[in-house]
């Protein structure tokens, strides 16, 4: 079930862009949470963790997608509840 929700999150990501914009420019979110979010995103881009190598086509890319959605879901969890209604 969790796998399916993460996969659907990727296909609906364009709907989340206003949320992420508001998250990073909001004064209600602490700078620490913003920095942790940015560090997670940048850290994964610089040091991608590959449980399955990318040359295994579908499965190699799928683990990257799952880790990226996990990071994005953690950002959503750090947001105050009134932000979550925008997703």
JSON list of N, CA and C in Angstrom, two decimals:
[
{"chain": "A", "resi": 1, "resn": "UNK", "atom": "N", "xyz": [0.82, -1.19, 0.00]},
{"chain": "A", "resi": 1, "resn": "UNK", "atom": "CA", "xyz": [0.00, 0.00, 0.00]},
{"chain": "A", "resi": 1, "resn": "UNK", "atom": "C", "xyz": [0.87, 1.26, 0.00]},
{"chain": "A", "resi": 2, "resn": "UNK", "atom": "N", "xyz": [1.89, 1.28, 0.84]},
{"chain": "A", "resi": 2, "resn": "UNK", "atom": "CA", "xyz": [2.77, 2.44, 0.91]},
{"chain": "A", "resi": 2, "resn": "UNK", "atom": "C", "xyz": [3.50, 2.66, -0.41]},
{"chain": "A", "resi": 3, "resn": "UNK", "atom": "N", "xyz": [3.91, 1.57, -1.04]},
{"chain": "A", "resi": 3, "resn": "UNK", "atom": "CA", "xyz": [4.57, 1.65, -2.34]},
{"chain": "A", "resi": 3, "resn": "UNK", "atom": "C", "xyz": [3.66, 2.33, -3.36]},
{"chain": "A", "resi": 4, "resn": "UNK", "atom": "N", "xyz": [2.41, 1.94, -3.40]},
{"chain": "A", "resi": 4, "resn": "UNK", "atom": "CA", "xyz": [1.46, 2.50, -4.36]},
{"chain": "A", "resi": 4, "resn": "UNK", "atom": "C", "xyz": [1.25, 3.99, -4.12]},
{"chain": "A", "resi": 5, "resn": "UNK", "atom": "N", "xyz": [1.14, 4.42, -2.85]},
{"chain": "A", "resi": 5, "resn": "UNK", "atom": "CA", "xyz": [0.97, 5.85, -2.54]},
{"chain": "A", "resi": 5, "resn": "UNK", "atom": "C", "xyz": [2.18, 6.66, -2.99]},
{"chain": "A", "resi": 6, "resn": "UNK", "atom": "N", "xyz": [3.37, 6.11, -2.79]},
{"chain": "A", "resi": 6, "resn": "UNK", "atom": "CA", "xyz": [4.57, 6.82, -3.22]},
{"chain": "A", "resi": 6, "resn": "UNK", "atom": "C", "xyz": [4.65, 6.93, -4.74]},
{"chain": "A", "resi": 7, "resn": "UNK", "atom": "N", "xyz": [4.27, 5.88, -5.43]},
{"chain": "A", "resi": 7, "resn": "UNK", "atom": "CA", "xyz": [4.27, 5.91, -6.88]},
{"chain": "A", "resi": 7, "resn": "UNK", "atom": "C", "xyz": [3.26, 6.93, -7.41]},
{"chain": "A", "resi": 8, "resn": "UNK", "atom": "N", "xyz": [2.10, 6.98, -6.83]},
{"chain": "A", "resi": 8, "resn": "UNK", "atom": "CA", "xyz": [1.07, 7.94, -7.25]},
{"chain": "A", "resi": 8, "resn": "UNK", "atom": "C", "xyz": [1.51, 9.38, -6.92]},
{"chain": "A", "resi": 9, "resn": "UNK", "atom": "N", "xyz": [2.26, 9.54, -5.83]},
{"chain": "A", "resi": 9, "resn": "UNK", "atom": "CA", "xyz": [2.77, 10.86, -5.47]},
{"chain": "A", "resi": 9, "resn": "UNK", "atom": "C", "xyz": [3.66, 11.41, -6.58]},
{"chain": "A", "resi": 10, "resn": "UNK", "atom": "N", "xyz": [4.45, 10.58, -7.19]},
{"chain": "A", "resi": 10, "resn": "UNK", "atom": "CA", "xyz": [5.32, 11.01, -8.29]},
{"chain": "A", "resi": 10, "resn": "UNK", "atom": "C", "xyz": [4.50, 11.50, -9.47]},
{"chain": "A", "resi": 11, "resn": "UNK", "atom": "N", "xyz": [3.45, 10.80, -9.80]},
{"chain": "A", "resi": 11, "resn": "UNK", "atom": "CA", "xyz": [2.63, 11.20, -10.94]},
{"chain": "A", "resi": 11, "resn": "UNK", "atom": "C", "xyz": [1.82, 12.47, -10.67]},
{"chain": "A", "resi": 12, "resn": "UNK", "atom": "N", "xyz": [1.58, 12.76, -9.40]},
{"chain": "A", "resi": 12, "resn": "UNK", "atom": "CA", "xyz": [0.82, 13.96, -9.04]},
{"chain": "A", "resi": 12, "resn": "UNK", "atom": "C", "xyz": [1.73, 15.05, -8.47]},
{"chain": "A", "resi": 13, "resn": "UNK", "atom": "N", "xyz": [3.02, 14.92, -8.66]},
{"chain": "A", "resi": 13, "resn": "UNK", "atom": "CA", "xyz": [3.96, 15.86, -8.06]},
{"chain": "A", "resi": 13, "resn": "UNK", "atom": "C", "xyz": [3.70, 17.29, -8.49]},
{"chain": "A", "resi": 14, "resn": "UNK", "atom": "N", "xyz": [3.29, 17.52, -9.73]},
{"chain": "A", "resi": 14, "resn": "UNK", "atom": "CA", "xyz": [3.07, 18.89, -10.21]},
{"chain": "A", "resi": 14, "resn": "UNK", "atom": "C", "xyz": [2.03, 19.61, -9.36]},
{"chain": "A", "resi": 15, "resn": "UNK", "atom": "N", "xyz": [1.12, 18.89, -8.72]},
{"chain": "A", "resi": 15, "resn": "UNK", "atom": "CA", "xyz": [0.14, 19.52, -7.84]},
{"chain": "A", "resi": 15, "resn": "UNK", "atom": "C", "xyz": [0.77, 20.00, -6.53]},
{"chain": "A", "resi": 16, "resn": "UNK", "atom": "N", "xyz": [1.93, 19.46, -6.18]},
{"chain": "A", "resi": 16, "resn": "UNK", "atom": "CA", "xyz": [2.58, 19.79, -4.92]},
{"chain": "A", "resi": 16, "resn": "UNK", "atom": "C", "xyz": [3.51, 20.98, -5.02]},
{"chain": "A", "resi": 17, "resn": "UNK", "atom": "N", "xyz": [3.79, 21.47, -6.19]},
{"chain": "A", "resi": 17, "resn": "UNK", "atom": "CA", "xyz": [4.74, 22.57, -6.36]},
{"chain": "A", "resi": 17, "resn": "UNK", "atom": "C", "xyz": [4.34, 23.81, -5.56]},
{"chain": "A", "resi": 18, "resn": "UNK", "atom": "N", "xyz": [3.05, 24.25, -5.58]},
{"chain": "A", "resi": 18, "resn": "UNK", "atom": "CA", "xyz": [2.69, 25.41, -4.73]},
{"chain": "A", "resi": 18, "resn": "UNK", "atom": "C", "xyz": [2.94, 25.15, -3.25]},
{"chain": "A", "resi": 19, "resn": "UNK", "atom": "N", "xyz": [2.72, 23.91, -2.79]},
{"chain": "A", "resi": 19, "resn": "UNK", "atom": "CA", "xyz": [2.99, 23.58, -1.39]},
{"chain": "A", "resi": 19, "resn": "UNK", "atom": "C", "xyz": [4.46, 23.77, -1.06]},
{"chain": "A", "resi": 20, "resn": "UNK", "atom": "N", "xyz": [5.34, 23.22, -1.90]},
{"chain": "A", "resi": 20, "resn": "UNK", "atom": "CA", "xyz": [6.77, 23.33, -1.62]},
{"chain": "A", "resi": 20, "resn": "UNK", "atom": "C", "xyz": [7.25, 24.78, -1.71]},
{"chain": "A", "resi": 21, "resn": "UNK", "atom": "N", "xyz": [6.70, 25.55, -2.62]},
{"chain": "A", "resi": 21, "resn": "UNK", "atom": "CA", "xyz": [7.04, 26.97, -2.70]},
{"chain": "A", "resi": 21, "resn": "UNK", "atom": "C", "xyz": [6.64, 27.67, -1.40]},
{"chain": "A", "resi": 22, "resn": "UNK", "atom": "N", "xyz": [5.41, 27.45, -0.95]},
{"chain": "A", "resi": 22, "resn": "UNK", "atom": "CA", "xyz": [4.95, 28.06, 0.30]},
{"chain": "A", "resi": 22, "resn": "UNK", "atom": "C", "xyz": [5.75, 27.57, 1.50]},
{"chain": "A", "resi": 23, "resn": "UNK", "atom": "N", "xyz": [6.13, 26.30, 1.48]},
{"chain": "A", "resi": 23, "resn": "UNK", "atom": "CA", "xyz": [6.92, 25.73, 2.58]},
{"chain": "A", "resi": 23, "resn": "UNK", "atom": "C", "xyz": [8.23, 26.48, 2.75]},
{"chain": "A", "resi": 24, "resn": "UNK", "atom": "N", "xyz": [8.92, 26.74, 1.65]},
{"chain": "A", "resi": 24, "resn": "UNK", "atom": "CA", "xyz": [10.24, 27.35, 1.75]},
{"chain": "A", "resi": 24, "resn": "UNK", "atom": "C", "xyz": [10.21, 28.87, 1.93]},
{"chain": "A", "resi": 25, "resn": "UNK", "atom": "N", "xyz": [9.11, 29.54, 1.61]},
{"chain": "A", "resi": 25, "resn": "UNK", "atom": "CA", "xyz": [9.06, 30.99, 1.83]},
{"chain": "A", "resi": 25, "resn": "UNK", "atom": "C", "xyz": [8.27, 31.37, 3.07]},
{"chain": "A", "resi": 26, "resn": "UNK", "atom": "N", "xyz": [7.67, 30.41, 3.75]},
{"chain": "A", "resi": 26, "resn": "UNK", "atom": "CA", "xyz": [6.84, 30.68, 4.92]},
{"chain": "A", "resi": 26, "resn": "UNK", "atom": "C", "xyz": [7.67, 31.09, 6.13]},
{"chain": "A", "resi": 27, "resn": "UNK", "atom": "N", "xyz": [7.09, 31.97, 6.94]},
{"chain": "A", "resi": 27, "resn": "UNK", "atom": "CA", "xyz": [7.72, 32.36, 8.20]},
{"chain": "A", "resi": 27, "resn": "UNK", "atom": "C", "xyz": [7.32, 31.42, 9.34]},
{"chain": "A", "resi": 28, "resn": "UNK", "atom": "N", "xyz": [6.27, 30.61, 9.15]},
{"chain": "A", "resi": 28, "resn": "UNK", "atom": "CA", "xyz": [5.81, 29.69, 10.19]},
{"chain": "A", "resi": 28, "resn": "UNK", "atom": "C", "xyz": [6.71, 28.45, 10.30]},
{"chain": "A", "resi": 29, "resn": "UNK", "atom": "N", "xyz": [7.47, 28.17, 9.29]},
{"chain": "A", "resi": 29, "resn": "UNK", "atom": "CA", "xyz": [8.36, 27.01, 9.28]},
{"chain": "A", "resi": 29, "resn": "UNK", "atom": "C", "xyz": [9.74, 27.48, 9.73]},
{"chain": "A", "resi": 30, "resn": "UNK", "atom": "N", "xyz": [10.32, 26.76, 10.67]},
{"chain": "A", "resi": 30, "resn": "UNK", "atom": "CA", "xyz": [11.62, 27.18, 11.18]},
{"chain": "A", "resi": 30, "resn": "UNK", "atom": "C", "xyz": [12.71, 26.99, 10.12]},
{"chain": "A", "resi": 31, "resn": "UNK", "atom": "N", "xyz": [13.74, 27.76, 10.27]},
{"chain": "A", "resi": 31, "resn": "UNK", "atom": "CA", "xyz": [14.87, 27.68, 9.34]},
{"chain": "A", "resi": 31, "resn": "UNK", "atom": "C", "xyz": [15.53, 26.31, 9.44]},
{"chain": "A", "resi": 32, "resn": "UNK", "atom": "N", "xyz": [15.52, 25.72, 10.62]},
{"chain": "A", "resi": 32, "resn": "UNK", "atom": "CA", "xyz": [16.10, 24.39, 10.79]},
{"chain": "A", "resi": 32, "resn": "UNK", "atom": "C", "xyz": [15.40, 23.35, 9.93]},
{"chain": "A", "resi": 33, "resn": "UNK", "atom": "N", "xyz": [14.07, 23.39, 9.89]},
{"chain": "A", "resi": 33, "resn": "UNK", "atom": "CA", "xyz": [13.32, 22.43, 9.07]},
{"chain": "A", "resi": 33, "resn": "UNK", "atom": "C", "xyz": [13.59, 22.67, 7.58]},
{"chain": "A", "resi": 34, "resn": "UNK", "atom": "N", "xyz": [13.70, 23.93, 7.21]},
{"chain": "A", "resi": 34, "resn": "UNK", "atom": "CA", "xyz": [13.99, 24.25, 5.81]},
{"chain": "A", "resi": 34, "resn": "UNK", "atom": "C", "xyz": [15.38, 23.74, 5.43]},
{"chain": "A", "resi": 35, "resn": "UNK", "atom": "N", "xyz": [16.35, 23.95, 6.32]},
{"chain": "A", "resi": 35, "resn": "UNK", "atom": "CA", "xyz": [17.72, 23.49, 6.04]},
{"chain": "A", "resi": 35, "resn": "UNK", "atom": "C", "xyz": [17.81, 21.97, 5.96]},
{"chain": "A", "resi": 36, "resn": "UNK", "atom": "N", "xyz": [17.12, 21.29, 6.87]},
{"chain": "A", "resi": 36, "resn": "UNK", "atom": "CA", "xyz": [17.12, 19.82, 6.84]},
{"chain": "A", "resi": 36, "resn": "UNK", "atom": "C", "xyz": [16.53, 19.34, 5.51]},
{"chain": "A", "resi": 37, "resn": "UNK", "atom": "N", "xyz": [15.44, 19.98, 5.08]},
{"chain": "A", "resi": 37, "resn": "UNK", "atom": "CA", "xyz": [14.81, 19.60, 3.81]},
{"chain": "A", "resi": 37, "resn": "UNK", "atom": "C", "xyz": [15.76, 19.80, 2.64]},
{"chain": "A", "resi": 38, "resn": "UNK", "atom": "N", "xyz": [16.40, 20.94, 2.60]},
{"chain": "A", "resi": 38, "resn": "UNK", "atom": "CA", "xyz": [17.33, 21.23, 1.51]},
{"chain": "A", "resi": 38, "resn": "UNK", "atom": "C", "xyz": [18.52, 20.28, 1.55]},
{"chain": "A", "resi": 39, "resn": "UNK", "atom": "N", "xyz": [19.04, 20.01, 2.74]},
{"chain": "A", "resi": 39, "resn": "UNK", "atom": "CA", "xyz": [20.18, 19.10, 2.86]},
{"chain": "A", "resi": 39, "resn": "UNK", "atom": "C", "xyz": [19.82, 17.68, 2.41]},
{"chain": "A", "resi": 40, "resn": "UNK", "atom": "N", "xyz": [18.60, 17.23, 2.73]},
{"chain": "A", "resi": 40, "resn": "UNK", "atom": "CA", "xyz": [18.18, 15.90, 2.28]},
{"chain": "A", "resi": 40, "resn": "UNK", "atom": "C", "xyz": [18.11, 15.84, 0.75]},
{"chain": "A", "resi": 41, "resn": "UNK", "atom": "N", "xyz": [17.52, 16.86, 0.16]},
{"chain": "A", "resi": 41, "resn": "UNK", "atom": "CA", "xyz": [17.38, 16.88, -1.30]},
{"chain": "A", "resi": 41, "resn": "UNK", "atom": "C", "xyz": [18.74, 16.96, -1.97]},
{"chain": "A", "resi": 42, "resn": "UNK", "atom": "N", "xyz": [19.55, 17.92, -1.56]},
{"chain": "A", "resi": 42, "resn": "UNK", "atom": "CA", "xyz": [20.87, 18.11, -2.17]},
{"chain": "A", "resi": 42, "resn": "UNK", "atom": "C", "xyz": [21.78, 16.91, -1.89]},
{"chain": "A", "resi": 43, "resn": "UNK", "atom": "N", "xyz": [21.69, 16.39, -0.66]},
{"chain": "A", "resi": 43, "resn": "UNK", "atom": "CA", "xyz": [22.51, 15.23, -0.32]},
{"chain": "A", "resi": 43, "resn": "UNK", "atom": "C", "xyz": [22.19, 14.02, -1.18]},
{"chain": "A", "resi": 44, "resn": "UNK", "atom": "N", "xyz": [20.93, 13.83, -1.48]},
{"chain": "A", "resi": 44, "resn": "UNK", "atom": "CA", "xyz": [20.58, 12.69, -2.33]},
{"chain": "A", "resi": 44, "resn": "UNK", "atom": "C", "xyz": [21.01, 12.92, -3.78]},
{"chain": "A", "resi": 45, "resn": "UNK", "atom": "N", "xyz": [20.95, 14.16, -4.22]},
{"chain": "A", "resi": 45, "resn": "UNK", "atom": "CA", "xyz": [21.40, 14.46, -5.58]},
{"chain": "A", "resi": 45, "resn": "UNK", "atom": "C", "xyz": [22.91, 14.23, -5.71]},
{"chain": "A", "resi": 46, "resn": "UNK", "atom": "N", "xyz": [23.66, 14.66, -4.69]},
{"chain": "A", "resi": 46, "resn": "UNK", "atom": "CA", "xyz": [25.12, 14.52, -4.74]},
{"chain": "A", "resi": 46, "resn": "UNK", "atom": "C", "xyz": [25.56, 13.09, -4.48]},
{"chain": "A", "resi": 47, "resn": "UNK", "atom": "N", "xyz": [24.95, 12.43, -3.47]},
{"chain": "A", "resi": 47, "resn": "UNK", "atom": "CA", "xyz": [25.32, 11.07, -3.09]},
{"chain": "A", "resi": 47, "resn": "UNK", "atom": "C", "xyz": [24.11, 10.15, -3.20]},
{"chain": "A", "resi": 48, "resn": "UNK", "atom": "N", "xyz": [23.70, 9.81, -4.41]},
{"chain": "A", "resi": 48, "resn": "UNK", "atom": "CA", "xyz": [22.51, 8.95, -4.52]},
{"chain": "A", "resi": 48, "resn": "UNK", "atom": "C", "xyz": [22.78, 7.57, -3.96]},
{"chain": "A", "resi": 49, "resn": "UNK", "atom": "N", "xyz": [21.93, 7.15, -3.06]},
{"chain": "A", "resi": 49, "resn": "UNK", "atom": "CA", "xyz": [22.03, 5.81, -2.49]},
{"chain": "A", "resi": 49, "resn": "UNK", "atom": "C", "xyz": [21.35, 4.84, -3.43]},
{"chain": "A", "resi": 50, "resn": "UNK", "atom": "N", "xyz": [22.09, 3.89, -3.92]},
{"chain": "A", "resi": 50, "resn": "UNK", "atom": "CA", "xyz": [21.52, 2.91, -4.85]},
{"chain": "A", "resi": 50, "resn": "UNK", "atom": "C", "xyz": [21.50, 1.54, -4.21]},
{"chain": "A", "resi": 51, "resn": "UNK", "atom": "N", "xyz": [20.32, 1.13, -3.79]},
{"chain": "A", "resi": 51, "resn": "UNK", "atom": "CA", "xyz": [20.16, -0.23, -3.30]},
{"chain": "A", "resi": 51, "resn": "UNK", "atom": "C", "xyz": [20.21, -1.20, -4.47]},
{"chain": "A", "resi": 52, "resn": "UNK", "atom": "N", "xyz": [19.68, -0.74, -5.61]},
{"chain": "A", "resi": 52, "resn": "UNK", "atom": "CA", "xyz": [19.68, -1.53, -6.83]},
{"chain": "A", "resi": 52, "resn": "UNK", "atom": "C", "xyz": [20.38, -0.69, -7.91]},
{"chain": "A", "resi": 53, "resn": "UNK", "atom": "N", "xyz": [21.42, -1.17, -8.54]},
{"chain": "A", "resi": 53, "resn": "UNK", "atom": "CA", "xyz": [22.13, -0.38, -9.56]},
{"chain": "A", "resi": 53, "resn": "UNK", "atom": "C", "xyz": [21.22, 0.05, -10.70]},
{"chain": "A", "resi": 54, "resn": "UNK", "atom": "N", "xyz": [21.47, 1.23, -11.23]},
{"chain": "A", "resi": 54, "resn": "UNK", "atom": "CA", "xyz": [20.63, 1.80, -12.28]},
{"chain": "A", "resi": 54, "resn": "UNK", "atom": "C", "xyz": [20.68, 1.03, -13.60]},
{"chain": "A", "resi": 55, "resn": "UNK", "atom": "N", "xyz": [21.71, 0.23, -13.83]},
{"chain": "A", "resi": 55, "resn": "UNK", "atom": "CA", "xyz": [21.76, -0.49, -15.09]},
{"chain": "A", "resi": 55, "resn": "UNK", "atom": "C", "xyz": [20.74, -1.63, -15.15]},
{"chain": "A", "resi": 56, "resn": "UNK", "atom": "N", "xyz": [20.05, -1.89, -14.04]},
{"chain": "A", "resi": 56, "resn": "UNK", "atom": "CA", "xyz": [18.97, -2.88, -14.05]},
{"chain": "A", "resi": 56, "resn": "UNK", "atom": "C", "xyz": [17.65, -2.20, -14.42]},
{"chain": "A", "resi": 57, "resn": "UNK", "atom": "N", "xyz": [17.72, -1.28, -15.32]},
{"chain": "A", "resi": 57, "resn": "UNK", "atom": "CA", "xyz": [16.63, -0.51, -15.90]},
{"chain": "A", "resi": 57, "resn": "UNK", "atom": "C", "xyz": [15.50, -0.20, -14.93]},
{"chain": "A", "resi": 58, "resn": "UNK", "atom": "N", "xyz": [14.39, -0.85, -15.04]},
{"chain": "A", "resi": 58, "resn": "UNK", "atom": "CA", "xyz": [13.20, -0.49, -14.28]},
{"chain": "A", "resi": 58, "resn": "UNK", "atom": "C", "xyz": [13.45, -0.50, -12.77]},
{"chain": "A", "resi": 59, "resn": "UNK", "atom": "N", "xyz": [14.05, -1.55, -12.25]},
{"chain": "A", "resi": 59, "resn": "UNK", "atom": "CA", "xyz": [14.25, -1.67, -10.81]},
{"chain": "A", "resi": 59, "resn": "UNK", "atom": "C", "xyz": [15.29, -0.68, -10.29]},
{"chain": "A", "resi": 60, "resn": "UNK", "atom": "N", "xyz": [16.29, -0.39, -11.08]},
{"chain": "A", "resi": 60, "resn": "UNK", "atom": "CA", "xyz": [17.31, 0.56, -10.67]},
{"chain": "A", "resi": 60, "resn": "UNK", "atom": "C", "xyz": [16.78, 1.97, -10.55]},
{"chain": "A", "resi": 61, "resn": "UNK", "atom": "N", "xyz": [15.91, 2.35, -11.45]},
{"chain": "A", "resi": 61, "resn": "UNK", "atom": "CA", "xyz": [15.31, 3.68, -11.40]},
{"chain": "A", "resi": 61, "resn": "UNK", "atom": "C", "xyz": [14.23, 3.72, -10.32]},
{"chain": "A", "resi": 62, "resn": "UNK", "atom": "N", "xyz": [13.54, 2.63, -10.14]},
{"chain": "A", "resi": 62, "resn": "UNK", "atom": "CA", "xyz": [12.45, 2.57, -9.17]},
{"chain": "A", "resi": 62, "resn": "UNK", "atom": "C", "xyz": [12.95, 2.83, -7.75]},
{"chain": "A", "resi": 63, "resn": "UNK", "atom": "N", "xyz": [14.10, 2.34, -7.37]},
{"chain": "A", "resi": 63, "resn": "UNK", "atom": "CA", "xyz": [14.59, 2.61, -6.02]},
{"chain": "A", "resi": 63, "resn": "UNK", "atom": "C", "xyz": [14.94, 4.08, -5.85]},
{"chain": "A", "resi": 64, "resn": "UNK", "atom": "N", "xyz": [15.43, 4.73, -6.92]},
{"chain": "A", "resi": 64, "resn": "UNK", "atom": "CA", "xyz": [15.69, 6.17, -6.84]},
{"chain": "A", "resi": 64, "resn": "UNK", "atom": "C", "xyz": [14.39, 6.95, -6.66]},
{"chain": "A", "resi": 65, "resn": "UNK", "atom": "N", "xyz": [13.37, 6.56, -7.37]},
{"chain": "A", "resi": 65, "resn": "UNK", "atom": "CA", "xyz": [12.06, 7.22, -7.25]},
{"chain": "A", "resi": 65, "resn": "UNK", "atom": "C", "xyz": [11.51, 7.05, -5.84]},
{"chain": "A", "resi": 66, "resn": "UNK", "atom": "N", "xyz": [11.66, 5.88, -5.28]},
{"chain": "A", "resi": 66, "resn": "UNK", "atom": "CA", "xyz": [11.13, 5.63, -3.93]},
{"chain": "A", "resi": 66, "resn": "UNK", "atom": "C", "xyz": [11.87, 6.45, -2.88]},
{"chain": "A", "resi": 67, "resn": "UNK", "atom": "N", "xyz": [13.18, 6.57, -2.99]},
{"chain": "A", "resi": 67, "resn": "UNK", "atom": "CA", "xyz": [13.93, 7.37, -2.02]},
{"chain": "A", "resi": 67, "resn": "UNK", "atom": "C", "xyz": [13.57, 8.85, -2.17]},
{"chain": "A", "resi": 68, "resn": "UNK", "atom": "N", "xyz": [13.44, 9.32, -3.41]},
{"chain": "A", "resi": 68, "resn": "UNK", "atom": "CA", "xyz": [13.06, 10.72, -3.63]},
{"chain": "A", "resi": 68, "resn": "UNK", "atom": "C", "xyz": [11.68, 11.02, -3.05]},
{"chain": "A", "resi": 69, "resn": "UNK", "atom": "N", "xyz": [10.73, 10.12, -3.25]},
{"chain": "A", "resi": 69, "resn": "UNK", "atom": "CA", "xyz": [9.39, 10.36, -2.69]},
{"chain": "A", "resi": 69, "resn": "UNK", "atom": "C", "xyz": [9.40, 10.28, -1.17]},
{"chain": "A", "resi": 70, "resn": "UNK", "atom": "N", "xyz": [10.25, 9.42, -0.61]},
{"chain": "A", "resi": 70, "resn": "UNK", "atom": "CA", "xyz": [10.37, 9.36, 0.84]},
{"chain": "A", "resi": 70, "resn": "UNK", "atom": "C", "xyz": [10.85, 10.70, 1.40]},
{"chain": "A", "resi": 71, "resn": "UNK", "atom": "N", "xyz": [11.84, 11.30, 0.75]},
{"chain": "A", "resi": 71, "resn": "UNK", "atom": "CA", "xyz": [12.34, 12.60, 1.17]},
{"chain": "A", "resi": 71, "resn": "UNK", "atom": "C", "xyz": [11.24, 13.65, 1.06]},
{"chain": "A", "resi": 72, "resn": "UNK", "atom": "N", "xyz": [10.52, 13.67, -0.04]},
{"chain": "A", "resi": 72, "resn": "UNK", "atom": "CA", "xyz": [9.45, 14.65, -0.22]},
{"chain": "A", "resi": 72, "resn": "UNK", "atom": "C", "xyz": [8.32, 14.43, 0.79]},
{"chain": "A", "resi": 73, "resn": "UNK", "atom": "N", "xyz": [8.01, 13.20, 1.11]},
{"chain": "A", "resi": 73, "resn": "UNK", "atom": "CA", "xyz": [6.99, 12.94, 2.12]},
{"chain": "A", "resi": 73, "resn": "UNK", "atom": "C", "xyz": [7.44, 13.39, 3.50]},
{"chain": "A", "resi": 74, "resn": "UNK", "atom": "N", "xyz": [8.71, 13.30, 3.80]},
{"chain": "A", "resi": 74, "resn": "UNK", "atom": "CA", "xyz": [9.21, 13.79, 5.08]},
{"chain": "A", "resi": 74, "resn": "UNK", "atom": "C", "xyz": [9.07, 15.30, 5.17]},
{"chain": "A", "resi": 75, "resn": "UNK", "atom": "N", "xyz": [9.26, 15.98, 4.05]},
{"chain": "A", "resi": 75, "resn": "UNK", "atom": "CA", "xyz": [9.06, 17.43, 4.03]},
{"chain": "A", "resi": 75, "resn": "UNK", "atom": "C", "xyz": [7.60, 17.74, 4.33]},
{"chain": "A", "resi": 76, "resn": "UNK", "atom": "N", "xyz": [6.69, 16.99, 3.75]},
{"chain": "A", "resi": 76, "resn": "UNK", "atom": "CA", "xyz": [5.26, 17.20, 4.00]},
{"chain": "A", "resi": 76, "resn": "UNK", "atom": "C", "xyz": [4.95, 16.95, 5.47]},
{"chain": "A", "resi": 77, "resn": "UNK", "atom": "N", "xyz": [5.55, 15.95, 6.08]},
{"chain": "A", "resi": 77, "resn": "UNK", "atom": "CA", "xyz": [5.30, 15.67, 7.49]},
{"chain": "A", "resi": 77, "resn": "UNK", "atom": "C", "xyz": [5.82, 16.77, 8.40]},
{"chain": "A", "resi": 78, "resn": "UNK", "atom": "N", "xyz": [6.88, 17.48, 7.99]},
{"chain": "A", "resi": 78, "resn": "UNK", "atom": "CA", "xyz": [7.43, 18.56, 8.81]},
{"chain": "A", "resi": 78, "resn": "UNK", "atom": "C", "xyz": [6.59, 19.83, 8.75]},
{"chain": "A", "resi": 79, "resn": "UNK", "atom": "N", "xyz": [5.73, 19.94, 7.77]},
{"chain": "A", "resi": 79, "resn": "UNK", "atom": "CA", "xyz": [4.92, 21.15, 7.58]},
{"chain": "A", "resi": 79, "resn": "UNK", "atom": "C", "xyz": [3.80, 21.19, 8.60]},
{"chain": "A", "resi": 80, "resn": "UNK", "atom": "N", "xyz": [3.41, 22.41, 9.01]},
{"chain": "A", "resi": 80, "resn": "UNK", "atom": "CA", "xyz": [2.25, 22.54, 9.90]},
{"chain": "A", "resi": 80, "resn": "UNK", "atom": "C", "xyz": [0.99, 22.03, 9.20]},
{"chain": "A", "resi": 81, "resn": "UNK", "atom": "N", "xyz": [-0.01, 21.66, 9.98]},
{"chain": "A", "resi": 81, "resn": "UNK", "atom": "CA", "xyz": [-1.20, 21.03, 9.43]},
{"chain": "A", "resi": 81, "resn": "UNK", "atom": "C", "xyz": [-1.95, 21.92, 8.44]},
{"chain": "A", "resi": 82, "resn": "UNK", "atom": "N", "xyz": [-1.93, 23.25, 8.61]},
{"chain": "A", "resi": 82, "resn": "UNK", "atom": "CA", "xyz": [-2.65, 24.10, 7.67]},
{"chain": "A", "resi": 82, "resn": "UNK", "atom": "C", "xyz": [-1.99, 24.14, 6.30]},
{"chain": "A", "resi": 83, "resn": "UNK", "atom": "N", "xyz": [-0.72, 23.77, 6.19]},
{"chain": "A", "resi": 83, "resn": "UNK", "atom": "CA", "xyz": [-0.06, 23.69, 4.89]},
{"chain": "A", "resi": 83, "resn": "UNK", "atom": "C", "xyz": [-0.48, 22.44, 4.14]},
{"chain": "A", "resi": 84, "resn": "UNK", "atom": "N", "xyz": [-0.75, 21.37, 4.88]},
{"chain": "A", "resi": 84, "resn": "UNK", "atom": "CA", "xyz": [-1.03, 20.08, 4.27]},
{"chain": "A", "resi": 84, "resn": "UNK", "atom": "C", "xyz": [-2.31, 20.09, 3.46]},
{"chain": "A", "resi": 85, "resn": "UNK", "atom": "N", "xyz": [-3.20, 21.02, 3.70]},
{"chain": "A", "resi": 85, "resn": "UNK", "atom": "CA", "xyz": [-4.43, 21.12, 2.93]},
{"chain": "A", "resi": 85, "resn": "UNK", "atom": "C", "xyz": [-4.20, 21.60, 1.52]},
{"chain": "A", "resi": 86, "resn": "UNK", "atom": "N", "xyz": [-3.00, 22.10, 1.23]},
{"chain": "A", "resi": 86, "resn": "UNK", "atom": "CA", "xyz": [-2.69, 22.63, -0.11]},
{"chain": "A", "resi": 86, "resn": "UNK", "atom": "C", "xyz": [-2.22, 21.55, -1.06]},
{"chain": "A", "resi": 87, "resn": "UNK", "atom": "N", "xyz": [-2.01, 20.34, -0.57]},
{"chain": "A", "resi": 87, "resn": "UNK", "atom": "CA", "xyz": [-1.51, 19.27, -1.44]},
{"chain": "A", "resi": 87, "resn": "UNK", "atom": "C", "xyz": [-2.66, 18.59, -2.13]}
]
